[in-house]
Amino acid sequence: MTIKTRVLGLLQYAAGDDKETYLQRWLAQSFRLTDNLFDPVTGHNHNGSGTNGPVVGTASASDSFARVYGPATATTIPANTWTRIPMTGTPTQWGAQTWQIVPPTGDPDSASYAGCIRCLAEGTYDLGAGVVFDPSNQTGDRAIHIADLRGTYAGSWNLETSMPMPKVAAGGVLIAGEIYAYVNDIFELSAWASVNTATTSNPQSEWMSAARIGTGPQGATGATGPQGVPGATGAQGATGATGPQGATGATGATGAPGQGVPTGGATGQVLAKTSGTDYATAWQTPGAATWGSP
């Protein structure tokens, strides 16, 4: 099974794979990994940037490992003198970045701590280091140490080991141990010998590593920020569509009887107006003269 997707590393079916194994094992694993991305607490994050961050479910967002290397030239080690081995190579980083090299220039700590490593995230770490000494000088003893130069445990926390000069050409002196480090703590790798000697010119023969094995405590919740400025009033929305015809209302109550035709009158008579006043009428015989008031 050698075909993987570029970002998540999901295993894909390849010619010659057993289909049942792929369906029951590898495809199921891909589903579980994808499902983990949507976990509301531990799901996919972006490490505070706009690009893809570590995927939670394979390597946790809290996982971190860094390896840094020394210079491409040999470092001279005077007899009986602890000598800093500067880390100058390009770091190899997996997971979240929790350490960085203090550069030789351009950093506030360059003057005192160039070549050391500086902690970027509080937590418990396993620190390790190794130095290969010049194999042409086989006399005397060799030692290395990692020291906390700045921080809560500065001057009191040191990893140190010593041994007779290794008798094999690539034999190095190794050291490792745990430390609880705080942000901006600085650690140094140093070498010592009982005789004048040097390291080798292979940068990978001098290295330090830091692996996070525990995160620090949860910090206090920050204060609520100030109220933002109200936004501008939005544009007038379009007029909505005309609503449907409403239902017919209930029939109103019957009105009072009207004036109607006056009572009386004889057969053949007609109703005629007697004046311009409303309802001024009288029964009259057609053709008969009607005398009004003088």
CSV table of C-alpha atoms in Angstrom, one decimal:
chain,number,residue,atom,x,y,z
A,1,MET,CA,0.0,0.0,0.0
A,2,THR,CA,2.1,2.9,-1.3
A,3,ILE,CA,-0.4,5.4,-2.8
A,4,LYS,CA,-1.3,8.2,-0.3
A,5,THR,CA,-3.1,11.5,-0.7
A,6,ARG,CA,-1.0,14.6,-0.5
A,7,VAL,CA,-2.3,16.4,2.6
A,8,LEU,CA,-3.8,13.8,4.9
A,9,GLY,CA,-1.9,10.8,3.8
A,10,LEU,CA,-5.0,8.7,3.2
A,11,LEU,CA,-4.2,5.3,1.8
A,12,GLN,CA,-5.7,4.7,-1.7
A,13,TYR,CA,-6.4,1.4,-3.5
A,14,ALA,CA,-3.5,0.3,-5.7
A,15,ALA,CA,-3.3,-2.5,-8.3
A,16,GLY,CA,-2.6,-5.8,-6.6
A,17,ASP,CA,-4.0,-4.8,-3.2
A,18,ASP,CA,-6.3,-7.2,-1.4
A,19,LYS,CA,-9.8,-5.7,-1.8
A,20,GLU,CA,-11.2,-7.1,1.5
A,21,THR,CA,-8.2,-5.8,3.5
A,22,TYR,CA,-8.4,-2.4,1.8
A,23,LEU,CA,-12.2,-2.0,2.6
A,24,GLN,CA,-12.1,-3.4,6.1
A,25,ARG,CA,-8.8,-1.8,7.3
A,26,TRP,CA,-7.4,1.0,5.2
A,27,LEU,CA,-10.7,2.6,4.0
A,28,ALA,CA,-12.1,2.4,7.5
A,29,GLN,CA,-9.0,4.1,8.8
A,30,SER,CA,-9.4,6.9,6.3
A,31,PHE,CA,-13.1,7.4,7.4
A,32,ARG,CA,-12.0,7.6,11.1
A,33,LEU,CA,-9.3,10.2,10.3
A,34,THR,CA,-11.7,12.3,8.2
A,35,ASP,CA,-14.3,12.1,11.0
A,36,ASN,CA,-11.8,13.4,13.5
A,37,LEU,CA,-11.4,16.6,11.5
A,38,PHE,CA,-14.9,17.7,12.5
A,39,ASP,CA,-14.4,17.2,16.2
A,40,PRO,CA,-15.5,20.5,17.7
A,41,VAL,CA,-12.7,20.5,20.3
A,42,THR,CA,-9.8,18.7,18.7
A,43,GLY,CA,-10.5,19.0,15.0
A,44,HIS,CA,-8.5,20.6,12.2
A,45,ASN,CA,-6.8,23.8,13.1
A,46,HIS,CA,-4.7,26.3,11.2
A,47,ASN,CA,-2.0,27.2,13.7
A,48,GLY,CA,-3.0,30.8,13.6
A,49,SER,CA,-2.2,31.2,9.9
A,50,GLY,CA,-4.1,30.9,6.7
A,51,THR,CA,-2.6,27.6,5.6
A,52,ASN,CA,-3.3,24.1,6.6
A,53,GLY,CA,-2.1,23.3,10.1
A,54,PRO,CA,-1.5,19.9,11.6
A,55,VAL,CA,-4.3,17.4,11.3
A,56,VAL,CA,-5.6,16.1,14.6
A,57,GLY,CA,-6.3,12.4,14.7
A,58,THR,CA,-2.9,11.2,13.5
A,59,ALA,CA,-0.5,13.7,15.1
A,60,SER,CA,-2.1,15.9,17.8
A,61,ALA,CA,-2.0,19.6,17.4
A,62,SER,CA,0.1,19.6,20.6
A,63,ASP,CA,2.7,17.2,19.2
A,64,SER,CA,6.0,18.9,18.6
A,65,PHE,CA,9.5,17.7,17.7
A,66,ALA,CA,12.5,19.8,16.6
A,67,ARG,CA,16.0,18.8,15.6
A,68,VAL,CA,18.7,21.4,15.1
A,69,TYR,CA,22.3,20.9,13.9
A,70,GLY,CA,25.7,22.5,14.5
A,71,PRO,CA,28.0,24.4,12.1
A,72,ALA,CA,29.6,22.9,9.0
A,73,THR,CA,33.0,23.7,10.4
A,74,ALA,CA,34.8,22.0,13.4
A,75,THR,CA,34.5,23.8,16.8
A,76,THR,CA,37.7,24.0,18.7
A,77,ILE,CA,37.5,22.6,22.3
A,78,PRO,CA,40.3,23.9,24.5
A,79,ALA,CA,41.4,21.5,27.3
A,80,ASN,CA,39.2,21.6,30.5
A,81,THR,CA,37.0,24.4,29.1
A,82,TRP,CA,33.3,24.1,28.5
A,83,THR,CA,32.7,25.4,25.0
A,84,ARG,CA,29.4,26.2,23.4
A,85,ILE,CA,28.5,24.3,20.3
A,86,PRO,CA,26.4,26.8,18.3
A,87,MET,CA,23.3,25.5,16.5
A,88,THR,CA,23.4,27.1,13.1
A,89,GLY,CA,21.9,24.6,10.7
A,90,THR,CA,18.3,24.7,9.3
A,91,PRO,CA,16.0,23.1,11.9
A,92,THR,CA,13.9,20.1,11.1
A,93,GLN,CA,10.4,20.6,12.6
A,94,TRP,CA,7.4,18.3,13.0
A,95,GLY,CA,4.1,19.5,14.4
A,96,ALA,CA,3.7,22.8,16.2
A,97,GLN,CA,6.9,25.0,16.4
A,98,THR,CA,7.8,25.2,20.0
A,99,TRP,CA,11.6,26.1,19.8
A,100,GLN,CA,13.8,28.3,17.6
A,101,ILE,CA,17.5,28.9,17.2
A,102,VAL,CA,18.8,32.2,18.5
A,103,PRO,CA,20.5,33.7,15.4
A,104,PRO,CA,24.0,35.1,15.4
A,105,THR,CA,22.7,38.7,14.7
A,106,GLY,CA,19.5,40.6,14.4
A,107,ASP,CA,17.8,39.2,17.6
A,108,PRO,CA,17.7,40.8,21.1
A,109,ASP,CA,19.3,37.6,22.5
A,110,SER,CA,22.0,37.3,19.8
A,111,ALA,CA,24.7,39.0,21.8
A,112,SER,CA,24.6,36.6,24.7
A,113,TYR,CA,22.9,33.4,23.4
A,114,ALA,CA,23.7,33.1,19.7
A,115,GLY,CA,23.5,29.4,18.7
A,116,CYS,CA,21.3,28.4,21.7
A,117,ILE,CA,17.7,27.3,21.4
A,118,ARG,CA,14.8,29.3,22.8
A,119,CYS,CA,11.5,28.0,24.0
A,120,LEU,CA,8.3,29.3,22.3
A,121,ALA,CA,5.6,27.3,24.2
A,122,GLU,CA,5.4,26.4,27.9
A,123,GLY,CA,5.4,22.6,28.6
A,124,THR,CA,7.3,19.5,29.5
A,125,TYR,CA,10.0,18.5,27.0
A,126,ASP,CA,12.5,15.7,26.4
A,127,LEU,CA,15.8,17.4,25.4
A,128,GLY,CA,18.6,15.4,23.8
A,129,ALA,CA,21.9,16.2,22.2
A,130,GLY,CA,25.0,14.5,20.7
A,131,VAL,CA,28.5,15.5,19.7
A,132,VAL,CA,31.1,13.6,17.7
A,133,PHE,CA,34.7,14.6,18.6
A,134,ASP,CA,37.7,14.6,16.3
A,135,PRO,CA,38.6,10.9,16.0
A,136,SER,CA,42.2,11.7,15.2
A,137,ASN,CA,42.8,12.4,18.9
A,138,GLN,CA,42.1,9.3,20.9
A,139,THR,CA,43.4,10.5,24.3
A,140,GLY,CA,41.6,11.9,27.3
A,141,ASP,CA,38.0,12.1,28.3
A,142,ARG,CA,35.0,13.8,26.7
A,143,ALA,CA,31.8,15.4,28.1
A,144,ILE,CA,28.8,17.3,26.9
A,145,HIS,CA,26.0,19.1,28.7
A,146,ILE,CA,22.7,20.9,28.1
A,147,ALA,CA,22.3,23.8,30.4
A,148,ASP,CA,19.4,26.2,31.2
A,149,LEU,CA,21.0,29.6,30.7
A,150,ARG,CA,17.9,31.8,31.1
A,151,GLY,CA,14.7,30.9,32.8
A,152,THR,CA,13.2,29.6,36.1
A,153,TYR,CA,15.8,26.9,36.4
A,154,ALA,CA,18.8,28.9,35.0
A,155,GLY,CA,22.0,27.8,36.7
A,156,SER,CA,20.4,24.9,38.5
A,157,TRP,CA,19.2,22.6,35.7
A,158,ASN,CA,21.9,20.8,33.7
A,159,LEU,CA,22.2,17.6,31.9
A,160,GLU,CA,25.7,16.4,31.9
A,161,THR,CA,27.6,13.2,30.9
A,162,SER,CA,31.2,12.2,30.4
A,163,MET,CA,33.2,9.2,29.1
A,164,PRO,CA,36.6,8.3,27.8
A,165,MET,CA,37.1,9.3,24.2
A,166,PRO,CA,35.1,6.9,22.0
A,167,LYS,CA,37.4,4.5,20.0
A,168,VAL,CA,35.2,4.4,16.9
A,169,ALA,CA,35.5,7.0,14.2
A,170,ALA,CA,31.8,8.1,14.3
A,171,GLY,CA,31.2,7.4,18.0
A,172,GLY,CA,29.5,10.3,19.7
A,173,VAL,CA,28.8,11.4,23.3
A,174,LEU,CA,25.0,11.4,23.8
A,175,ILE,CA,22.7,12.9,26.5
A,176,ALA,CA,19.0,13.2,27.1
A,177,GLY,CA,16.6,14.3,29.9
A,178,GLU,CA,13.3,16.0,30.8
A,179,ILE,CA,12.7,19.7,31.7
A,180,TYR,CA,9.6,21.9,32.2
A,181,ALA,CA,10.4,24.9,30.1
A,182,TYR,CA,8.7,28.3,30.0
A,183,VAL,CA,8.4,30.8,27.1
A,184,ASN,CA,11.7,32.5,26.4
A,185,ASP,CA,13.8,30.0,28.4
A,186,ILE,CA,17.2,29.5,26.7
A,187,PHE,CA,19.2,26.3,26.6
A,188,GLU,CA,22.8,25.7,25.4
A,189,LEU,CA,24.8,22.7,24.2
A,190,SER,CA,28.4,22.7,25.4
A,191,ALA,CA,31.3,20.3,25.0
A,192,TRP,CA,34.4,19.6,27.2
A,193,ALA,CA,37.6,17.6,26.9
A,194,SER,CA,40.5,16.9,29.1
A,195,VAL,CA,42.8,17.6,26.2
A,196,ASN,CA,42.9,20.1,23.4
A,197,THR,CA,40.6,18.8,20.6
A,198,ALA,CA,37.8,19.7,18.3
A,199,THR,CA,34.5,18.5,16.9
A,200,THR,CA,34.1,17.3,13.3
A,201,SER,CA,33.1,19.4,10.3
A,202,ASN,CA,30.0,17.3,9.7
A,203,PRO,CA,27.1,19.5,10.9
A,204,GLN,CA,24.9,16.4,11.7
A,205,SER,CA,27.5,15.2,14.2
A,206,GLU,CA,26.5,18.1,16.5
A,207,TRP,CA,22.8,18.3,17.3
A,208,MET,CA,20.1,19.1,19.8
A,209,SER,CA,16.5,17.9,19.8
A,210,ALA,CA,13.4,18.9,21.7
A,211,ALA,CA,10.2,16.7,21.9
A,212,ARG,CA,7.1,18.0,23.7
A,213,ILE,CA,5.8,15.3,26.1
A,214,GLY,CA,3.3,17.5,28.0
A,215,THR,CA,1.6,20.9,27.6
A,216,GLY,CA,1.5,23.6,30.2
A,217,PRO,CA,-1.6,24.6,32.3
A,218,GLN,CA,-4.6,26.3,30.8
A,219,GLY,CA,-4.1,30.0,31.0
A,220,ALA,CA,-6.7,32.4,32.5
A,221,THR,CA,-9.5,33.7,30.3
A,222,GLY,CA,-8.6,37.1,28.9
A,223,ALA,CA,-10.7,40.2,29.6
A,224,THR,CA,-13.5,41.0,27.2
A,225,GLY,CA,-12.4,43.4,24.5
A,226,PRO,CA,-14.1,46.8,24.0
A,227,GLN,CA,-17.3,47.2,22.0
A,228,GLY,CA,-16.6,47.6,18.3
A,229,VAL,CA,-17.8,50.7,16.4
A,230,PRO,CA,-21.3,50.2,15.0
A,231,GLY,CA,-21.3,49.3,11.3
A,232,ALA,CA,-22.8,51.6,8.6
A,233,THR,CA,-26.5,51.3,7.9
A,234,GLY,CA,-27.1,48.9,5.1
A,235,ALA,CA,-28.7,49.8,1.7
A,236,GLN,CA,-32.5,50.0,1.4
A,237,GLY,CA,-33.8,46.5,0.4
A,238,ALA,CA,-35.9,46.0,-2.7
A,239,THR,CA,-39.7,46.3,-2.4
A,240,GLY,CA,-41.3,43.0,-1.6
A,241,ALA,CA,-43.8,41.3,-3.9
A,242,THR,CA,-47.5,42.1,-3.6
A,243,GLY,CA,-49.3,39.9,-1.2
A,244,PRO,CA,-52.2,37.6,-2.2
A,245,GLN,CA,-55.9,38.8,-2.3
A,246,GLY,CA,-57.4,38.7,1.2
A,247,ALA,CA,-60.5,36.7,2.0
A,248,THR,CA,-64.0,38.2,1.5
A,249,GLY,CA,-65.2,39.9,4.7
A,250,ALA,CA,-68.4,38.8,6.5
A,251,THR,CA,-71.8,40.2,5.3
A,252,GLY,CA,-72.8,43.4,7.2
A,253,ALA,CA,-76.0,43.8,9.3
A,254,THR,CA,-79.3,44.7,7.5
A,255,GLY,CA,-79.9,48.5,7.4
A,256,ALA,CA,-83.0,50.3,8.6
A,257,PRO,CA,-86.0,50.5,6.2
A,258,GLY,CA,-86.0,53.3,3.7
A,259,GLN,CA,-88.6,56.1,3.2
A,260,GLY,CA,-90.5,54.0,0.7
A,261,VAL,CA,-93.8,55.0,-1.1
A,262,PRO,CA,-96.2,57.0,1.0
A,263,THR,CA,-99.5,55.4,1.9
A,264,GLY,CA,-102.9,56.3,0.4
A,265,GLY,CA,-103.7,57.2,-3.2
A,266,ALA,CA,-106.5,55.9,-5.4
A,267,THR,CA,-106.7,53.8,-8.5
A,268,GLY,CA,-105.2,55.6,-11.5
A,269,GLN,CA,-103.4,58.2,-9.4
A,270,VAL,CA,-99.6,58.7,-9.7
A,271,LEU,CA,-97.0,59.9,-7.2
A,272,ALA,CA,-95.7,63.4,-8.0
A,273,LYS,CA,-93.4,65.9,-6.4
A,274,THR,CA,-95.0,68.8,-4.7
A,275,SER,CA,-91.8,70.8,-4.0
A,276,GLY,CA,-88.0,70.5,-4.1
A,277,THR,CA,-87.8,69.2,-0.6
A,278,ASP,CA,-86.7,65.6,-0.1
A,279,TYR,CA,-89.6,63.2,0.0
A,280,ALA,CA,-92.2,66.0,-0.7
A,281,THR,CA,-94.7,63.9,-2.8
A,282,ALA,CA,-98.4,63.4,-3.2
A,283,TRP,CA,-100.9,61.2,-5.1
A,284,GLN,CA,-102.4,63.0,-8.1
A,285,THR,CA,-104.8,62.2,-10.8
A,286,PRO,CA,-103.1,62.5,-14.2
A,287,GLY,CA,-104.3,65.6,-16.2
A,288,ALA,CA,-105.8,67.4,-13.1
A,289,ALA,CA,-104.6,70.9,-12.4
A,290,THR,CA,-102.6,71.4,-9.3
A,291,TRP,CA,-102.6,74.8,-7.7
A,292,GLY,CA,-99.7,75.7,-5.6
A,293,SER,CA,-99.6,78.3,-2.9
A,294,PRO,CA,-99.8,82.0,-4.1
